[in-house]
XYZ file of C-alpha atoms in Angstrom:
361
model
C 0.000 0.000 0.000
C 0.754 3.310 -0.339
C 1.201 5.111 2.867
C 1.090 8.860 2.985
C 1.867 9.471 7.268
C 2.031 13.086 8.242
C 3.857 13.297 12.155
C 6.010 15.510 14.024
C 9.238 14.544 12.579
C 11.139 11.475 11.411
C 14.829 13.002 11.113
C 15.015 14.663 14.447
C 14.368 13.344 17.911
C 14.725 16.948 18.930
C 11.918 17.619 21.709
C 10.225 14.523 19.549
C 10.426 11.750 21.868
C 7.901 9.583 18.896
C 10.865 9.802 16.340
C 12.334 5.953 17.866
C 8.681 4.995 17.365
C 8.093 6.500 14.064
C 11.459 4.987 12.926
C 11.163 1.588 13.813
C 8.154 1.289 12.647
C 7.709 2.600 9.455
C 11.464 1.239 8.201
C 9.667 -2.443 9.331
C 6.825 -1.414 7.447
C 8.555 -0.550 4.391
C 10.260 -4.058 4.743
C 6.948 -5.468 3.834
C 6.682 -3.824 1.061
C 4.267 -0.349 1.419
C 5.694 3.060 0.072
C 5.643 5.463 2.805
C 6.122 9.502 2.728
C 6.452 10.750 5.900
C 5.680 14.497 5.946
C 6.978 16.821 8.790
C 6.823 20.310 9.501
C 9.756 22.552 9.429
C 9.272 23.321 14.057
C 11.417 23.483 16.552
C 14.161 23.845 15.468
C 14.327 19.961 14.658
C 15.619 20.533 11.086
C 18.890 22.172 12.336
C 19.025 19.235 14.924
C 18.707 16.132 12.308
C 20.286 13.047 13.992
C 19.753 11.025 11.111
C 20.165 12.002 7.123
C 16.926 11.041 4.958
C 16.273 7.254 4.917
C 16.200 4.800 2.018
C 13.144 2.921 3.173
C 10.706 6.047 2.840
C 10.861 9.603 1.374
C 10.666 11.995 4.083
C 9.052 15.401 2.987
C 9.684 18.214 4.890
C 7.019 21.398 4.482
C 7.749 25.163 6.053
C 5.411 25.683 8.638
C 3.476 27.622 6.701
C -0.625 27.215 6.411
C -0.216 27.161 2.647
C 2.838 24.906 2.516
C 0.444 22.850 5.375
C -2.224 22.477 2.532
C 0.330 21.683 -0.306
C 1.359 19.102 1.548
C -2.241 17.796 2.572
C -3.259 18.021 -0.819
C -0.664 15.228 -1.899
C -2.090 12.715 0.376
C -4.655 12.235 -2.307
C -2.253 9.857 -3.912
C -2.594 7.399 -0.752
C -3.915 4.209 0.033
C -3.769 5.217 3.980
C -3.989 8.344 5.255
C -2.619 8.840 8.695
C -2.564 12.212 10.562
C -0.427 11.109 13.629
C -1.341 13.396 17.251
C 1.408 15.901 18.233
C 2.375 17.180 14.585
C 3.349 20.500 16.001
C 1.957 23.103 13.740
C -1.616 23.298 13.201
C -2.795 20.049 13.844
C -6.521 20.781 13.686
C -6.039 22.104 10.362
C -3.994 19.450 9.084
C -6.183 16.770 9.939
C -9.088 19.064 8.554
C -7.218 19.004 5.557
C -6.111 15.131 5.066
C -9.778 14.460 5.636
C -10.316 16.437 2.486
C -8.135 15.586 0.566
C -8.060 11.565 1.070
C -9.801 10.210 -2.131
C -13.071 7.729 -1.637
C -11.816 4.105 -0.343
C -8.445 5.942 0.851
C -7.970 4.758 4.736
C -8.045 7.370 7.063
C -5.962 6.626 10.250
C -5.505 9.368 13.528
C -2.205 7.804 14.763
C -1.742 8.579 19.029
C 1.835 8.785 20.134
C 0.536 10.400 23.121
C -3.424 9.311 24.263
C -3.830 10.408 27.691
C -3.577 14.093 26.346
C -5.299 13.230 23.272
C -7.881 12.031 25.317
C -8.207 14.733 27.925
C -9.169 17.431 25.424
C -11.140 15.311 23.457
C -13.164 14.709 26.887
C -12.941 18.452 28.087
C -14.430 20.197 24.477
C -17.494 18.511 22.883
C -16.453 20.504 19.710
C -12.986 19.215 19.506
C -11.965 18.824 16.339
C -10.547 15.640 16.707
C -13.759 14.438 18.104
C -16.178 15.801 15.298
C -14.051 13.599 13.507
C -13.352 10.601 14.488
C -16.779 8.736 13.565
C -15.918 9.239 9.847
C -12.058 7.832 10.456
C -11.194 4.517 9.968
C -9.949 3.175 13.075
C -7.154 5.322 15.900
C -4.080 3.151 16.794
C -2.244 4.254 19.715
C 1.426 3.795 20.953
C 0.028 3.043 24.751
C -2.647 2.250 26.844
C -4.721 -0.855 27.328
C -8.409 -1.243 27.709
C -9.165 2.159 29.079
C -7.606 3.713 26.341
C -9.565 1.498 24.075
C -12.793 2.081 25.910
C -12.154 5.845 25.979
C -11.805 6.191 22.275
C -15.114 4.149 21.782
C -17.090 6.648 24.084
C -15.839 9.407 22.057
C -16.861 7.634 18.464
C -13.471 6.144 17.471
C -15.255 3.234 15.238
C -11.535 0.653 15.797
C -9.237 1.705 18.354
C -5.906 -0.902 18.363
C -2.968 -0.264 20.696
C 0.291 -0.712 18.743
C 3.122 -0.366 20.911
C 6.308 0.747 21.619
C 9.151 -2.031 20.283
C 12.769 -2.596 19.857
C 14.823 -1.897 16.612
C 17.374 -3.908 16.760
C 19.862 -2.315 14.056
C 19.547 1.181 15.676
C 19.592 -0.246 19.591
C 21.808 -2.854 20.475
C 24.444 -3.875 22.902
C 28.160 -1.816 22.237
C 31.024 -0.753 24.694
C 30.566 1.147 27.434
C 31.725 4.728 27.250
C 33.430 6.559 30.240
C 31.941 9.679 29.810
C 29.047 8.215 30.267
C 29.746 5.823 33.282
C 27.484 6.170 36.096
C 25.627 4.084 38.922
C 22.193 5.239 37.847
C 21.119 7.069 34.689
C 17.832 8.922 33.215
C 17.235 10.039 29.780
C 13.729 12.317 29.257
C 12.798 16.353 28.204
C 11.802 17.991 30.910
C 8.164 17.984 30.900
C 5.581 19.251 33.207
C 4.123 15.793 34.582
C 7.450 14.471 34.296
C 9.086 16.671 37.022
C 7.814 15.617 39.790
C 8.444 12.228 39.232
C 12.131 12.939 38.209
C 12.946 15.071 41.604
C 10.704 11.682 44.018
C 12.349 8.677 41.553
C 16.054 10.777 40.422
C 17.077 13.734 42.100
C 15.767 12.865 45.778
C 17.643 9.263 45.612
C 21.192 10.935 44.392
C 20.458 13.234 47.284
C 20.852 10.632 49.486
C 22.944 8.505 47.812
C 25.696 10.809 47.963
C 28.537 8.825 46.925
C 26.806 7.427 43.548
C 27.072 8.959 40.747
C 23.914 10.200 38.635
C 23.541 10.663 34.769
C 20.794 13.104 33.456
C 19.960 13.828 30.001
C 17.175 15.223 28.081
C 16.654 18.874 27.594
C 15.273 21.612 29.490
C 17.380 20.952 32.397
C 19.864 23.323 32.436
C 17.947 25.288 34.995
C 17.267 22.851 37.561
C 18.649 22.604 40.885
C 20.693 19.429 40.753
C 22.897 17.450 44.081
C 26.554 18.138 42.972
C 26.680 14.182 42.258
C 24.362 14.415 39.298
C 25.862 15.193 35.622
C 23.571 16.903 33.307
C 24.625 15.978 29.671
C 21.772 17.938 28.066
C 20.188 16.676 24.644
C 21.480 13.296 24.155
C 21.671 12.675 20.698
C 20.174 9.063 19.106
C 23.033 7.970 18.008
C 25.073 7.998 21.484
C 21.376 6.136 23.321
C 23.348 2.526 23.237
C 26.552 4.003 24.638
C 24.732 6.122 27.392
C 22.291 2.175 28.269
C 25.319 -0.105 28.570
C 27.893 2.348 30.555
C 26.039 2.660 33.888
C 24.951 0.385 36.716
C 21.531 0.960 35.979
C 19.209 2.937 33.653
C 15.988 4.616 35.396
C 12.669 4.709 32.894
C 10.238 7.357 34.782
C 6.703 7.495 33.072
C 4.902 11.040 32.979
C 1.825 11.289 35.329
C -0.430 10.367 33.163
C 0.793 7.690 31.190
C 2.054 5.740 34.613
C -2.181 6.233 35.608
C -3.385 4.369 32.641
C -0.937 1.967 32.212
C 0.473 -0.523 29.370
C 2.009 2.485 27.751
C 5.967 1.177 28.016
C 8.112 4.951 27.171
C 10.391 4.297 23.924
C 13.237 4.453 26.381
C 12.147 0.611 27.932
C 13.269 -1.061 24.745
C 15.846 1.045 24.008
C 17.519 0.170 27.170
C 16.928 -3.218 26.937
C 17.975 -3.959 23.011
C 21.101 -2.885 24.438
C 21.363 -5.165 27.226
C 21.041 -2.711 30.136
C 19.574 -3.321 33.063
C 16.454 -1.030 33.354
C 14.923 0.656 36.554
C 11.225 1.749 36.247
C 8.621 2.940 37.787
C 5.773 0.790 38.491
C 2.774 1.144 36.005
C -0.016 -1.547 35.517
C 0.689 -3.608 31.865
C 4.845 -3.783 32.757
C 4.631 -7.780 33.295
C 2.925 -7.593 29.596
C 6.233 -5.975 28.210
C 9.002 -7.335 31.029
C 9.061 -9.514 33.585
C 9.923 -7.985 36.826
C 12.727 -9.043 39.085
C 13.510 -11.071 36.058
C 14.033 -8.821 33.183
C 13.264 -5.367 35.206
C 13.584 -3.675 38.348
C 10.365 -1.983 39.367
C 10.097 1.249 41.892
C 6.669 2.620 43.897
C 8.635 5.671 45.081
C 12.196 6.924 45.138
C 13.003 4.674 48.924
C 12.521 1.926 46.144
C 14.942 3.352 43.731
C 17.260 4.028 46.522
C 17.220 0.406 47.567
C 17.067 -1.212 44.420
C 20.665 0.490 43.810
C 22.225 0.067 46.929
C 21.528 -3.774 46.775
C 22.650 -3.787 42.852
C 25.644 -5.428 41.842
C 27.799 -5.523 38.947
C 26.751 -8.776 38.189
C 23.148 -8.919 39.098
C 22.753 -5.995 36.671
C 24.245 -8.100 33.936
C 21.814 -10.882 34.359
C 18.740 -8.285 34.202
C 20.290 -6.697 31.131
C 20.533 -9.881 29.458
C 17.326 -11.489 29.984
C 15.538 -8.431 28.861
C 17.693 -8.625 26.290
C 17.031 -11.937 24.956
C 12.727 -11.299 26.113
C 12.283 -8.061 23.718
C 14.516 -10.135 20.961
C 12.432 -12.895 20.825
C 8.521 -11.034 21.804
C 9.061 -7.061 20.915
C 10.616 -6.398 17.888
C 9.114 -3.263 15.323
C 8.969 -6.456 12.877
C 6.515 -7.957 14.923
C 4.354 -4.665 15.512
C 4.606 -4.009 11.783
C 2.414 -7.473 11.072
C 0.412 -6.847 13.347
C -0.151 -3.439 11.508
C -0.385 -4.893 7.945
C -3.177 -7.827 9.143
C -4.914 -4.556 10.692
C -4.849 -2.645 7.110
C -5.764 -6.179 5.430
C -8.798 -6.555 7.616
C -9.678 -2.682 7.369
C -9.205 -2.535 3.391
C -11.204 -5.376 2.614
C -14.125 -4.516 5.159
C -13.875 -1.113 2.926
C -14.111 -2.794 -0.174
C -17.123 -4.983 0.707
C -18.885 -1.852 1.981
């Protein structure tokens, strides 16, 4: 098929923590044989932070973030099999979808793609005239990066007709084990933006635990930091960029996941960062959410925290070579069960089963 997939951006992970997802995905996708033309805005700044040059398994099309260049590019999506208009574009995104809708021709499959549902969600909930909600009844189905059965149910009782969770995986050419690096050594590390819902959780499951744990040394990257008041033991690297992710997994002791707010309340929504950290073999701290035995078993294959005491005396019990073990297993577990192959099959039977139920309407 012909896939015409309009997101935030595919060459930057620049403030674009989807781009892993989008990636993995899509170049899996493309295996299998669709064209895809992945169509980003010029935001952010992304385009003068690429971390990777233009793909050969899709055209990437990059529009100024103009409104007309926003309906140029719409207007192509007229050419396409499936239509998706993924959430968290970052320039007009009411208008874009308004657009796509448009411009998709008759039998076309039209596809809202969720990186993000719990926010999705809570302004589809607070505004009867959302947008995205006047819409949704004449879309084809929503697939979502997270969330179980309440995100499913959710969706239904705003007039998704299909809602299908298809979530985060592992790409294992981009994240695999490789030497450790010693600028990036560290007893604990944590890789995330610093986001609103997110800080909280960062100062009870990060910063408070290196407060206390004095003598350990702390990793923190992600941007938006710069500003924060930090324990003298903790490191701020800043933006991290994607291609130094396996390095900064396999050099520490331990590498801390911490969900936002919102995603840890709904649960089976595993962050991008889970499979990075354990295609490379690290062993992976997180926070406890419902759905993580779905993903990783814990104690196993992952350490799980309530509260930063937890974090605290997870590492202070961690050795060397118990950390190994946990890397490994998690290692071999995501290998075998969560691969972006696998979620791409599961995405083709879903266009299969949607196309033909289209063509016998």
């Amino acid at each position: 098929m012909k896939i015409a997939f309009y997101g935030s951006s595919l060459l930057s992970a620049y403030w674009n923590g989807a781009a892993t997802y989008y990636r993995g995905l899509l170049r899996a996708l493309a295996a299998r044989g669709h064209a895809i033309t992945f169509y980003e805005p010029d935001v952010f700044d992304r385009q003068d932070n690429r971390d990777i040059d233009p793909p050969d398994w899709c055209c990437v099309a990059v529009y100024p973030g103009t409104v007309p260049a926003l309906k140029v590019a719409a207007a192509e999506a007229a050419a396409a099999d499936v239509v998706v208009k993924a959430s968290g574009v970052g320039f007009e995104d009411d208008l874009l979808l308004k657009c796509l809708i448009a411009a998709a021709r008759p039998g076309a499959l039209k596809l809202f793609w969720d990186v993000d549902a719990p926010a999705t969600l809570a302004a589809v909930r607070a505004d009867p005239a959302n947008p995205l909600r006047r819409a949704l009844p004449g879309l084809d189905a929503v697939l979502t990066y997270g969330g179980g059965e309440p995100v499913i149910e959710a969706y239904r009782e705003v007039g998704a007709k299909l809602c299908v969770p298809i979530y985060n995986a592992l790409d294992p050419e981009t994240h695999r084990p490789v030497p450790p690096k010693p600028q990036f050594a560290a007893d604990l590390t944590f890789l995330g933006n610093r986001l609103p819902d997110r800080e909280a959780r960062v100062d009870t499951f990060f910063l408070q635990p290196a407060r206390r744990l004095y003598r350990r040394r702390f990793l923190l990257g992600g941007s938006g930091w710069q500003d924060k008041s930090m324990p003298p033991n903790v490191r701020y690297l800043g933006h991290v960029p994607t291609r130094d992710h396996n390095a900064l997994n396999t050099s520490p002791l331990a590498v801390l996941n911490i969900s936002r707010q919102d995603m840890a309340k709904i649960g089976f929504s595993p962050a991008t960062r889970v499979f990075e950290a354990a295609g490379a073999g690290a062993c992976l701290i997180t926070d406890a959410w419902e759905g993580i035995e779905r993903f990783l078993e814990p104690g196993k294959e992952v350490l799980v925290a309530r509260d930063g005491h937890d974090v605290e005396e997870i590492l202070s019990q961690l050795t060397p070579e118990r950390a190994a073990e946990i890397g490994a297993a998690a290692l071999q577990h995501v290998l075998r069960h969560h691969t972006y192959e696998q979620r791409a099959a599961e995405v083709d039977r879903f266009l299969e089963m949607l196309a033909t139920r289209e063509a016998a309407e």
